[in-house]
mmCIF file with all atom_site columns, C-alpha atoms in Angstrom:
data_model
loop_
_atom_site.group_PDB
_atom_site.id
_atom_site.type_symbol
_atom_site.label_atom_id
_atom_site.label_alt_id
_atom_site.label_comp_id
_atom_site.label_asym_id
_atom_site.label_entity_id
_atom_site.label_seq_id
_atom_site.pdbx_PDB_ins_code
_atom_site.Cartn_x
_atom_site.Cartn_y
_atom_site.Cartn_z
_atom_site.occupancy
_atom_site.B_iso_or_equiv
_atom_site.pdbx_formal_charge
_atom_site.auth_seq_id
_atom_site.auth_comp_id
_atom_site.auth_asym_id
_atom_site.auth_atom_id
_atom_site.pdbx_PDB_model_num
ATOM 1   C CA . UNK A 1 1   ? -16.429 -9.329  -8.174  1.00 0.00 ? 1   UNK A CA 1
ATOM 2   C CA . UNK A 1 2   ? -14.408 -11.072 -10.674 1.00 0.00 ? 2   UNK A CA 1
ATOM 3   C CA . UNK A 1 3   ? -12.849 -7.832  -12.037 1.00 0.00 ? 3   UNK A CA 1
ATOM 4   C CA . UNK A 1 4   ? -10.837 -8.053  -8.034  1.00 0.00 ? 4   UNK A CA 1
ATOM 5   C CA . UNK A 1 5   ? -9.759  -12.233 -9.273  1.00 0.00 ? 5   UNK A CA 1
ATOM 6   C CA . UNK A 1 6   ? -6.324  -11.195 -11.111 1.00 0.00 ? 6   UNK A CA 1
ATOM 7   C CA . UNK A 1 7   ? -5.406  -8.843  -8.734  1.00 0.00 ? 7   UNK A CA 1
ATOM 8   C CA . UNK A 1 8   ? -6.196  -11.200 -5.513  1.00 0.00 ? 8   UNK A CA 1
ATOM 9   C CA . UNK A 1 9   ? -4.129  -14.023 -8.001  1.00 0.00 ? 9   UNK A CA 1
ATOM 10  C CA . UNK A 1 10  ? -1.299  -11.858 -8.409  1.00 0.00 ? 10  UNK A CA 1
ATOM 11  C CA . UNK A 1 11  ? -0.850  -10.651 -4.824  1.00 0.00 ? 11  UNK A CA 1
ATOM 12  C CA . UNK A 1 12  ? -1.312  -14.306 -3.545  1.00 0.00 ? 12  UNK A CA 1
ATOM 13  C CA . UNK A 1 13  ? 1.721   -15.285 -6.110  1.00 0.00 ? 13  UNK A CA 1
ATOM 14  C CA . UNK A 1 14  ? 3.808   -12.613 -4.917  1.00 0.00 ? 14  UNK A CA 1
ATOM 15  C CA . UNK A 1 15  ? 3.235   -13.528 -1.143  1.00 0.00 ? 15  UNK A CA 1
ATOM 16  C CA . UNK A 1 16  ? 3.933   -17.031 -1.882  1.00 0.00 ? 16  UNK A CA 1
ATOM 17  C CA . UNK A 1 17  ? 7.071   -16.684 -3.617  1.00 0.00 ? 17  UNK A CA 1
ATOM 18  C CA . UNK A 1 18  ? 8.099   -14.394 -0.600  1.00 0.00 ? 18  UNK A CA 1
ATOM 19  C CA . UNK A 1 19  ? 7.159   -16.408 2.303   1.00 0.00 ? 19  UNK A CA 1
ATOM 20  C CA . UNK A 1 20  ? 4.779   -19.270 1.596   1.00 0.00 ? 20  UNK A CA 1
ATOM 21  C CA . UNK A 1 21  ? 3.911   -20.263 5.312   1.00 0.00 ? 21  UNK A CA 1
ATOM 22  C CA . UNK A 1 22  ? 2.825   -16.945 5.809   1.00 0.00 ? 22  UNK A CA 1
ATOM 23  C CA . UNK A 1 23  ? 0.958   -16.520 2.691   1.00 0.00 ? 23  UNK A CA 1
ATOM 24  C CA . UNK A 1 24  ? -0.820  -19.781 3.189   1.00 0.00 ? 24  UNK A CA 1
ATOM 25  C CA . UNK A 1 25  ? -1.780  -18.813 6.935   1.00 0.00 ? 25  UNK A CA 1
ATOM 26  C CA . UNK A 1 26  ? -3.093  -15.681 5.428   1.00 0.00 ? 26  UNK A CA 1
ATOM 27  C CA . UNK A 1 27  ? -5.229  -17.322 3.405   1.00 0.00 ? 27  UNK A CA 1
ATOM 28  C CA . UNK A 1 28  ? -6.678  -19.548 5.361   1.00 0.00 ? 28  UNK A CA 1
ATOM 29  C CA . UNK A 1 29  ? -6.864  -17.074 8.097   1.00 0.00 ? 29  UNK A CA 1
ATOM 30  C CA . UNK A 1 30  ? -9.090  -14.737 6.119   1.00 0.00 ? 30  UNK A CA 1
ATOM 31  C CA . UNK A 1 31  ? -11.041 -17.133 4.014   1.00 0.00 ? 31  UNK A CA 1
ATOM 32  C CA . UNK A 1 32  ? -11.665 -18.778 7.084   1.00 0.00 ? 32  UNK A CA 1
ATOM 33  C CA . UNK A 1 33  ? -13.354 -16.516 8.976   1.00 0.00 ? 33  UNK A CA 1
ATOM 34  C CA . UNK A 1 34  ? -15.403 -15.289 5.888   1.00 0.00 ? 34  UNK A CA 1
ATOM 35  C CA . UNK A 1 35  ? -16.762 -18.960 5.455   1.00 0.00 ? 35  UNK A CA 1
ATOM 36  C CA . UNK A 1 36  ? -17.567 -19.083 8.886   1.00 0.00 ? 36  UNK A CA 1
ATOM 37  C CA . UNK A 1 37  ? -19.226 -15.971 8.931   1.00 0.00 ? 37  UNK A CA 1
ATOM 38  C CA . UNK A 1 38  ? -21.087 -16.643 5.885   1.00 0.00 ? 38  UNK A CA 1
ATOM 39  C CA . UNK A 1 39  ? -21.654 -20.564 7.170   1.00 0.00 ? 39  UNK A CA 1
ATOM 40  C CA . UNK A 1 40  ? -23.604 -18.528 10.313  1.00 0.00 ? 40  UNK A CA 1
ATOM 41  C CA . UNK A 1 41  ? -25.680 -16.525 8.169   1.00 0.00 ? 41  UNK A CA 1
ATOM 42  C CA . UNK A 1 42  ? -26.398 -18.407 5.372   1.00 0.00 ? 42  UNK A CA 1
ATOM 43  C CA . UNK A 1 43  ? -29.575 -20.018 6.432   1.00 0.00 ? 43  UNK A CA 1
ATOM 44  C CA . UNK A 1 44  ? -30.765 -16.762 8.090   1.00 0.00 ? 44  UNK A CA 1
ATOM 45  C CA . UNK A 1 45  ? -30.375 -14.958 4.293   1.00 0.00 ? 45  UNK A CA 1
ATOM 46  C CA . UNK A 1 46  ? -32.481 -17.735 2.756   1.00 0.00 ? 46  UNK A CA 1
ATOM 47  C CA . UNK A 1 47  ? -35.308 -17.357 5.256   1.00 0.00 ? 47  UNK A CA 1
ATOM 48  C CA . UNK A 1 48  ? -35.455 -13.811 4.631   1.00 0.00 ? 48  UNK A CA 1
ATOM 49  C CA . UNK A 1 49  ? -35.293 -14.099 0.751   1.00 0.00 ? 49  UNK A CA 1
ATOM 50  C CA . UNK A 1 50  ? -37.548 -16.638 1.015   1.00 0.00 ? 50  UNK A CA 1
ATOM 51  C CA . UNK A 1 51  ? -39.814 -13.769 3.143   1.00 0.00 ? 51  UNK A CA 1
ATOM 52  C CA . UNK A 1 52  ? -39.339 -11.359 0.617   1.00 0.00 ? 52  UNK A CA 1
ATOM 53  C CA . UNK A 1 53  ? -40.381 -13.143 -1.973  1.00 0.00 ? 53  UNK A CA 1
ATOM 54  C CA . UNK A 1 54  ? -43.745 -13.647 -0.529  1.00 0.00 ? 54  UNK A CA 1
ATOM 55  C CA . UNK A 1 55  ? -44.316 -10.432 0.653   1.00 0.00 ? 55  UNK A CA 1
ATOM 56  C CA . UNK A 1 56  ? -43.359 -8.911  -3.121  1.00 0.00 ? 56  UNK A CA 1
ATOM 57  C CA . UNK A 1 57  ? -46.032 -11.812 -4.028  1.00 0.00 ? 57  UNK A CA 1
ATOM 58  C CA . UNK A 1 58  ? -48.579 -10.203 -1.787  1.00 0.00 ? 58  UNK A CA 1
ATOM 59  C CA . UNK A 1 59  ? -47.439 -6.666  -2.794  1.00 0.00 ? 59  UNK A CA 1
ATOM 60  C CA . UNK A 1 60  ? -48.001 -7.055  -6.434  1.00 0.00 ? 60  UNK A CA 1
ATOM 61  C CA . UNK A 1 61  ? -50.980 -9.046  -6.241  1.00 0.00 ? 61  UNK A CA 1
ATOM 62  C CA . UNK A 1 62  ? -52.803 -5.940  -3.872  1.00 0.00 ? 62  UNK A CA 1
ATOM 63  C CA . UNK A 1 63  ? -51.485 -3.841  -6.805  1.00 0.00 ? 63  UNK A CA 1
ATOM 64  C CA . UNK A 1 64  ? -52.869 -6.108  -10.051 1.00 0.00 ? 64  UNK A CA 1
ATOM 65  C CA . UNK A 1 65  ? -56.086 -6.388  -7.899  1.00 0.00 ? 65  UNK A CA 1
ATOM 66  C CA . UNK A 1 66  ? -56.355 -2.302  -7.652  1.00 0.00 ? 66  UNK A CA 1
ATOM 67  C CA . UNK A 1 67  ? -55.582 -1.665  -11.203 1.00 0.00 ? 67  UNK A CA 1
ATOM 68  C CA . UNK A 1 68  ? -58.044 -4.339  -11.844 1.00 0.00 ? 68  UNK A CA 1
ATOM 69  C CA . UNK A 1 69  ? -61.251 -3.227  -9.858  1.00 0.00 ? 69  UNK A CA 1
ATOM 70  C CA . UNK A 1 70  ? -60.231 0.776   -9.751  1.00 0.00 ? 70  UNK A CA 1
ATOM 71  C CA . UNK A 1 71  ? -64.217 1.745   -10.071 1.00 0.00 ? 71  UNK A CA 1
ATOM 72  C CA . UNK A 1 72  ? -65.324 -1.446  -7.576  1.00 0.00 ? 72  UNK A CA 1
ATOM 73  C CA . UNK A 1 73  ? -62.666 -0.395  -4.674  1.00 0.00 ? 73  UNK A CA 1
ATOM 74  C CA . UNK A 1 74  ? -63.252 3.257   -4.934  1.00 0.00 ? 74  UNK A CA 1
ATOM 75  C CA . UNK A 1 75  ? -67.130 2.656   -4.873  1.00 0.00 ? 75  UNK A CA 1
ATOM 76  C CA . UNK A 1 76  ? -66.874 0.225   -2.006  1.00 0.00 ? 76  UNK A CA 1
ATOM 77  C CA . UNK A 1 77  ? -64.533 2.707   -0.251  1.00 0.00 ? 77  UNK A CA 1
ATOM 78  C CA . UNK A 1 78  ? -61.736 -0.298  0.512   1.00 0.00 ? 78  UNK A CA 1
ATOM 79  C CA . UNK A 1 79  ? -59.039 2.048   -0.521  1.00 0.00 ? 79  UNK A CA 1
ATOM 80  C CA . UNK A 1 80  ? -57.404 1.629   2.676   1.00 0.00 ? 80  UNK A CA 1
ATOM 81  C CA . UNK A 1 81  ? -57.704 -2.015  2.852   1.00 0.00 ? 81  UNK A CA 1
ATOM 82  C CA . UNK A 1 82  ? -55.335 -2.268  -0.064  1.00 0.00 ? 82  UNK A CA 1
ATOM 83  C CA . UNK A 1 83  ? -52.991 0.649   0.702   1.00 0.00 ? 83  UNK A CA 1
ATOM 84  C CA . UNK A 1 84  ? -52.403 -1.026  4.382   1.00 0.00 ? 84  UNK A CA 1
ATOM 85  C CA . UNK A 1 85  ? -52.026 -4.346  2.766   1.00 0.00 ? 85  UNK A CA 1
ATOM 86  C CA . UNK A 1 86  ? -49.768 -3.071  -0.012  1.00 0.00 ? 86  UNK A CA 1
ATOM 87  C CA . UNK A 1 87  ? -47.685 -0.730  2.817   1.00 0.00 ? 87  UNK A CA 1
ATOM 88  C CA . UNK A 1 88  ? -47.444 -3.677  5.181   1.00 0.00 ? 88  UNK A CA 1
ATOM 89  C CA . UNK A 1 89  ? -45.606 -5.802  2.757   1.00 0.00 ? 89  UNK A CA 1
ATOM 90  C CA . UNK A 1 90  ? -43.747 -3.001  1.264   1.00 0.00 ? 90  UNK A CA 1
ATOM 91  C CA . UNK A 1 91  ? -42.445 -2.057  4.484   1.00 0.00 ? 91  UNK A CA 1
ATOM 92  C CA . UNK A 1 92  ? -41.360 -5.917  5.351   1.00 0.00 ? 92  UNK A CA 1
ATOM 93  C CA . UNK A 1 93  ? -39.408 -5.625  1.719   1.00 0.00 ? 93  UNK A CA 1
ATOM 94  C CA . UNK A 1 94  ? -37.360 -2.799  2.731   1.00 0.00 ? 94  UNK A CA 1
ATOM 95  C CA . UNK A 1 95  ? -36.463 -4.107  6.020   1.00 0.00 ? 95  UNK A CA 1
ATOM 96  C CA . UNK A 1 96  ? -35.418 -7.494  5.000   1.00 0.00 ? 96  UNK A CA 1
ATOM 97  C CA . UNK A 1 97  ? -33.578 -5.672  2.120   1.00 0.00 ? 97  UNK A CA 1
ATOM 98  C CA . UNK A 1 98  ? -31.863 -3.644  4.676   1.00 0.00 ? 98  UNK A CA 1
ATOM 99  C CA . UNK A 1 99  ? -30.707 -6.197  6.915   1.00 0.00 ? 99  UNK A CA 1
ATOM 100 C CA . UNK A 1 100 ? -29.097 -8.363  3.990   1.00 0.00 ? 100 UNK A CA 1
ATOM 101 C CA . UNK A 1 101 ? -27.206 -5.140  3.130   1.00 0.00 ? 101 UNK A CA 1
ATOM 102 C CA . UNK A 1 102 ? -26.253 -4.877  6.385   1.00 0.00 ? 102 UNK A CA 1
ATOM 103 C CA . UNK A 1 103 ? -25.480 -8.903  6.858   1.00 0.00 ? 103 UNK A CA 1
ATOM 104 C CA . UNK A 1 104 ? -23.399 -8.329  3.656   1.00 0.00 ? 104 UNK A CA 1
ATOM 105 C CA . UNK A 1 105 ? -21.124 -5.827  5.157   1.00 0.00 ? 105 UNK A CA 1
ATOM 106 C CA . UNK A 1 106 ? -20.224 -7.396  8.813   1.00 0.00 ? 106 UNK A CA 1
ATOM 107 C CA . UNK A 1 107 ? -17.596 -9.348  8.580   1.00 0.00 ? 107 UNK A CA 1
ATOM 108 C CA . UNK A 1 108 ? -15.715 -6.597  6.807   1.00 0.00 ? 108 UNK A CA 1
ATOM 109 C CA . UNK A 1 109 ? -15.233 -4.969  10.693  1.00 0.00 ? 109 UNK A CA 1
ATOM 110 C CA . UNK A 1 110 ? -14.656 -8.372  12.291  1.00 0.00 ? 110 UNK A CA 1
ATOM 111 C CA . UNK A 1 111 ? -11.691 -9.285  9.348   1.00 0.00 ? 111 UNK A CA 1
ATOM 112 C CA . UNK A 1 112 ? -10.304 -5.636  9.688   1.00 0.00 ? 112 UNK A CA 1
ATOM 113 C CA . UNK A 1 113 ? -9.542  -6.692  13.127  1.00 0.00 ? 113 UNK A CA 1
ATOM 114 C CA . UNK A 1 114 ? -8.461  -10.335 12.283  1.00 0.00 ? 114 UNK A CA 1
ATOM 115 C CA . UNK A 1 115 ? -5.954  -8.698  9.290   1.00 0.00 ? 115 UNK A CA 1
ATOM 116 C CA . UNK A 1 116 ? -4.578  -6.592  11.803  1.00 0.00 ? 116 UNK A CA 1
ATOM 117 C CA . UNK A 1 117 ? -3.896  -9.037  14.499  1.00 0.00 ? 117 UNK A CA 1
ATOM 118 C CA . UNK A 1 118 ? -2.461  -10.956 11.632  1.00 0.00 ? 118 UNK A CA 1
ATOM 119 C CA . UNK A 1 119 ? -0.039  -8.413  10.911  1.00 0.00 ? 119 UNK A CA 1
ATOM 120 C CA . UNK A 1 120 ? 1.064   -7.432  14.183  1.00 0.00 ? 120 UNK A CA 1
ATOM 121 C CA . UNK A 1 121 ? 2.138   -11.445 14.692  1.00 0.00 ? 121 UNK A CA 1
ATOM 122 C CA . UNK A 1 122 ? 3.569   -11.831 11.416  1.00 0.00 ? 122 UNK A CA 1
ATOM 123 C CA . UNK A 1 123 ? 5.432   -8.142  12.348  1.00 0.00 ? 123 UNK A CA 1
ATOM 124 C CA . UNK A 1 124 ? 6.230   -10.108 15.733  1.00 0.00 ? 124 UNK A CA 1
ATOM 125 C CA . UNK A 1 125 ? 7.288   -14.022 14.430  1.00 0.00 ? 125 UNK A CA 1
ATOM 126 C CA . UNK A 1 126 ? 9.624   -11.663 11.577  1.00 0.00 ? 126 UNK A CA 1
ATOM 127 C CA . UNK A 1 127 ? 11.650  -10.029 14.202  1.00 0.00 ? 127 UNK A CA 1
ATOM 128 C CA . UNK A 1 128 ? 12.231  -12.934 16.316  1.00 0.00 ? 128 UNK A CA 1
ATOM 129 C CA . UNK A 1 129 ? 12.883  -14.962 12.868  1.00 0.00 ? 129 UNK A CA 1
ATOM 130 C CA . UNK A 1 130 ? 15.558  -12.737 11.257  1.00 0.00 ? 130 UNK A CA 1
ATOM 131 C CA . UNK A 1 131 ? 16.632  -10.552 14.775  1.00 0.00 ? 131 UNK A CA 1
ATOM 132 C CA . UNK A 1 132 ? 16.774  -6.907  12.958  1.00 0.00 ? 132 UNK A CA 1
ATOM 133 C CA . UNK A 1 133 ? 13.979  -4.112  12.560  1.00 0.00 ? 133 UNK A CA 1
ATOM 134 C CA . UNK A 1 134 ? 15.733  -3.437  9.581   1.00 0.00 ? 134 UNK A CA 1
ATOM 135 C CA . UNK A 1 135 ? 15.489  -6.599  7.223   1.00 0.00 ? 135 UNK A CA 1
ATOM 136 C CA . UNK A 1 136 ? 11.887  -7.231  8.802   1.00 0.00 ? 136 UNK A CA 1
ATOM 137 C CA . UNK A 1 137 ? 10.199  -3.906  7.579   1.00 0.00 ? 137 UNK A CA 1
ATOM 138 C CA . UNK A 1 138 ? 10.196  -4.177  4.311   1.00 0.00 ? 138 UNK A CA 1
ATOM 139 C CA . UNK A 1 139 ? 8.833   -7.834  4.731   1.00 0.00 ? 139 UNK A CA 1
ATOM 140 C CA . UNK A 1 140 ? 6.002   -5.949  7.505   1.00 0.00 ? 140 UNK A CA 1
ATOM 141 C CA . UNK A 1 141 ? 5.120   -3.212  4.460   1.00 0.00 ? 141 UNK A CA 1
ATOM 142 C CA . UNK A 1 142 ? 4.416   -6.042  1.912   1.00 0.00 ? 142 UNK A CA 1
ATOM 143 C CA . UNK A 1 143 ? 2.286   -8.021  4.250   1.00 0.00 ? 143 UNK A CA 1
ATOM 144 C CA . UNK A 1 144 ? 0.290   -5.027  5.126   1.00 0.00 ? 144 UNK A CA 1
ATOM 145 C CA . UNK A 1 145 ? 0.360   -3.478  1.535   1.00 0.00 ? 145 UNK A CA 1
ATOM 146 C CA . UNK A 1 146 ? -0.991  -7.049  0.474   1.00 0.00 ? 146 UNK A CA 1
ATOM 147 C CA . UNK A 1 147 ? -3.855  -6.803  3.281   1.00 0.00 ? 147 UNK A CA 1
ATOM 148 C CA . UNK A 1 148 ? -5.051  -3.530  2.307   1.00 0.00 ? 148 UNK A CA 1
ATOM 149 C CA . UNK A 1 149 ? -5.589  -5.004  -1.152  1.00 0.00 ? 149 UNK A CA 1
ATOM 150 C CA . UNK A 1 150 ? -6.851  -8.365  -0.511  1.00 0.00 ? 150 UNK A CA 1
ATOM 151 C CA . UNK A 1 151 ? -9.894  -7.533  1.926   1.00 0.00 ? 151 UNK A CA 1
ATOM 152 C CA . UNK A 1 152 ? -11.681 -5.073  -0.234  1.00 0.00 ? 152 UNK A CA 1
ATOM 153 C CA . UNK A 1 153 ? -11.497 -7.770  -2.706  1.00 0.00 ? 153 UNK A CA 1
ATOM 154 C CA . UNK A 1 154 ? -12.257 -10.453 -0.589  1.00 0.00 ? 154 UNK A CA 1
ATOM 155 C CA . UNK A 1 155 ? -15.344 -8.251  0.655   1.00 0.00 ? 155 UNK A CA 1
ATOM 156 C CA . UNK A 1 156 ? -16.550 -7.733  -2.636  1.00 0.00 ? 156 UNK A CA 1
ATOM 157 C CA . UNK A 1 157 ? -16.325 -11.441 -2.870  1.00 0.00 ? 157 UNK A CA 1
ATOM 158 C CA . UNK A 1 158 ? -18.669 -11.866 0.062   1.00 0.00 ? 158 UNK A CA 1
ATOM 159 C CA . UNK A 1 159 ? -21.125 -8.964  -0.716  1.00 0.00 ? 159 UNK A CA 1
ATOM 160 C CA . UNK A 1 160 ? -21.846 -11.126 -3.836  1.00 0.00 ? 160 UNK A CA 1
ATOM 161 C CA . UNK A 1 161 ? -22.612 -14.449 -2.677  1.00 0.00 ? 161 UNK A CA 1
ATOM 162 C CA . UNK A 1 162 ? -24.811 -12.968 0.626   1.00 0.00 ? 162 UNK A CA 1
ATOM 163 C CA . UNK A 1 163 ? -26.756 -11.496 -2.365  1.00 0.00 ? 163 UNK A CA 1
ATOM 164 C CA . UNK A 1 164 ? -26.960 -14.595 -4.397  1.00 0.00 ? 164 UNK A CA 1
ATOM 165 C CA . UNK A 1 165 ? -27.974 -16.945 -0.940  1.00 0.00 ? 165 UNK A CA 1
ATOM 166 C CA . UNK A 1 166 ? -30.560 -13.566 -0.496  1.00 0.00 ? 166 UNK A CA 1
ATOM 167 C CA . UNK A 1 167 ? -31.724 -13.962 -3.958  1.00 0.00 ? 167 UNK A CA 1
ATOM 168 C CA . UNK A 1 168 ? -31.673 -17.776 -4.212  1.00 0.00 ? 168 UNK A CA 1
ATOM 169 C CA . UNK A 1 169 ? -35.578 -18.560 -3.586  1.00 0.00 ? 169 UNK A CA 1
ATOM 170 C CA . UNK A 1 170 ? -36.558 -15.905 -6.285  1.00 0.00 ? 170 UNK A CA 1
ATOM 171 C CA . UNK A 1 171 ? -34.138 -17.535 -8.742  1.00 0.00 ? 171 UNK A CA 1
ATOM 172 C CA . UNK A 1 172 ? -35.418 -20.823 -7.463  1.00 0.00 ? 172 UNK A CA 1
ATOM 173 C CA . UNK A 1 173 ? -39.039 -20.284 -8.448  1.00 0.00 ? 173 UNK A CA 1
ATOM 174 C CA . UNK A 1 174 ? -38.212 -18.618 -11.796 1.00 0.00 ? 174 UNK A CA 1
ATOM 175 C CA . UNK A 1 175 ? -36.011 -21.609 -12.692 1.00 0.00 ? 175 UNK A CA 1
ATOM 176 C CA . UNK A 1 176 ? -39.464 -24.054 -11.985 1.00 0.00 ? 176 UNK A CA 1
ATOM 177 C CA . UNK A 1 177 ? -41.651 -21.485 -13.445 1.00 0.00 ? 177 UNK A CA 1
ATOM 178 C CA . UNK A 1 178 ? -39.044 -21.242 -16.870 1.00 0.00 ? 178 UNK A CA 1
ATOM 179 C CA . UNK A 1 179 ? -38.794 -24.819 -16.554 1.00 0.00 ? 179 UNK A CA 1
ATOM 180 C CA . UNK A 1 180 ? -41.805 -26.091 -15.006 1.00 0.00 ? 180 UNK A CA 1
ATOM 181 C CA . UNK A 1 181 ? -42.516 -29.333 -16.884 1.00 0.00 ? 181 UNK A CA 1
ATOM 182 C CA . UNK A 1 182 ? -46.662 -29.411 -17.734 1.00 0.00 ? 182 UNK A CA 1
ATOM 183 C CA . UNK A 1 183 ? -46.693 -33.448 -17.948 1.00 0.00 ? 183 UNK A CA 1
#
């Protein structure tokens, strides 16, 4: 994520030095609607990291107690017992790992479409500003050159911090466990 920083710093400079209004609307256009999409999910990724946690809790512990009492389980015949516990978490894992992939990568469709828009009324405001096709176009290529860039980078951006909100609880209990005062 911070490899995409200069390059997101050096596009913004160019677009300010070319137009600032528009480079500022941009901005706040597109940061905009990925705080807002990330203020909507953001409690919805902790809950579900917080979920994960516990059911990686549950699916280690059926594990530790299987490697423990091998001979005890396979005499008592509660094999099953622990594989369905084990499965049932292990299955709740993957799909709350799955949908914070997925959370991760939906605004990316909605800001396609808000980029776009953008650019077809900064292609529009342009020709009614300076009256020719001809001096707007190259003015239309930067934007759009600059919006091809920027929301990869901006995506990227996002993908990281929906994985740190996922991850939060988990780096929450290490911290007190690391930390954890005994007095």
């Amino acid at each position: 994520a911070l490899s995409k920083f200069p390059l997101v710093v050096i596009i913004l400079i160019v677009l300010l030095v070319i137009d600032p209004l528009i480079a500022v609307s941009m901005a706040v256009i597109l940061g905009g609607a990925y705080m807002l999409v990330f203020g909507a999910m953001r409690r919805y990724l902790n809950r579900i990291g917080t979920e994960r946690m516990a059911k990686n809790e549950i699916r280690f512990r059926a594990a530790q107690e299987v490697l423990d009492g091998l001979v005890e389980i396979k005499l008592l015949g509660k094999e099953g017992f622990y594989r369905q516990r084990f499965e049932h978490a292990s299955k709740s894992v993957a799909e709350m790992l799955a949908m914070s992939m997925t959370l991760a990568m939906t605004p990316r469709y909605i800001l396609e479409i808000i980029a776009f828009g953008g650019i077809l009324m900064i292609a529009v405001l342009m020709l009614v500003m300076r009256g020719t096709v001809g001096q707007s176009l190259p003015l239309i290529g930067i934007y759009v050159v600059a919006g091809y860039r920027l929301m990869p980078a901006l995506q990227i951006v996002f993908t990281g911090i929906t994985k740190a909100r996922f991850a939060e609880s988990t780096l929450e209990m290490l911290r007190d466990e690391i930390f954890d005062d005994p007095d």
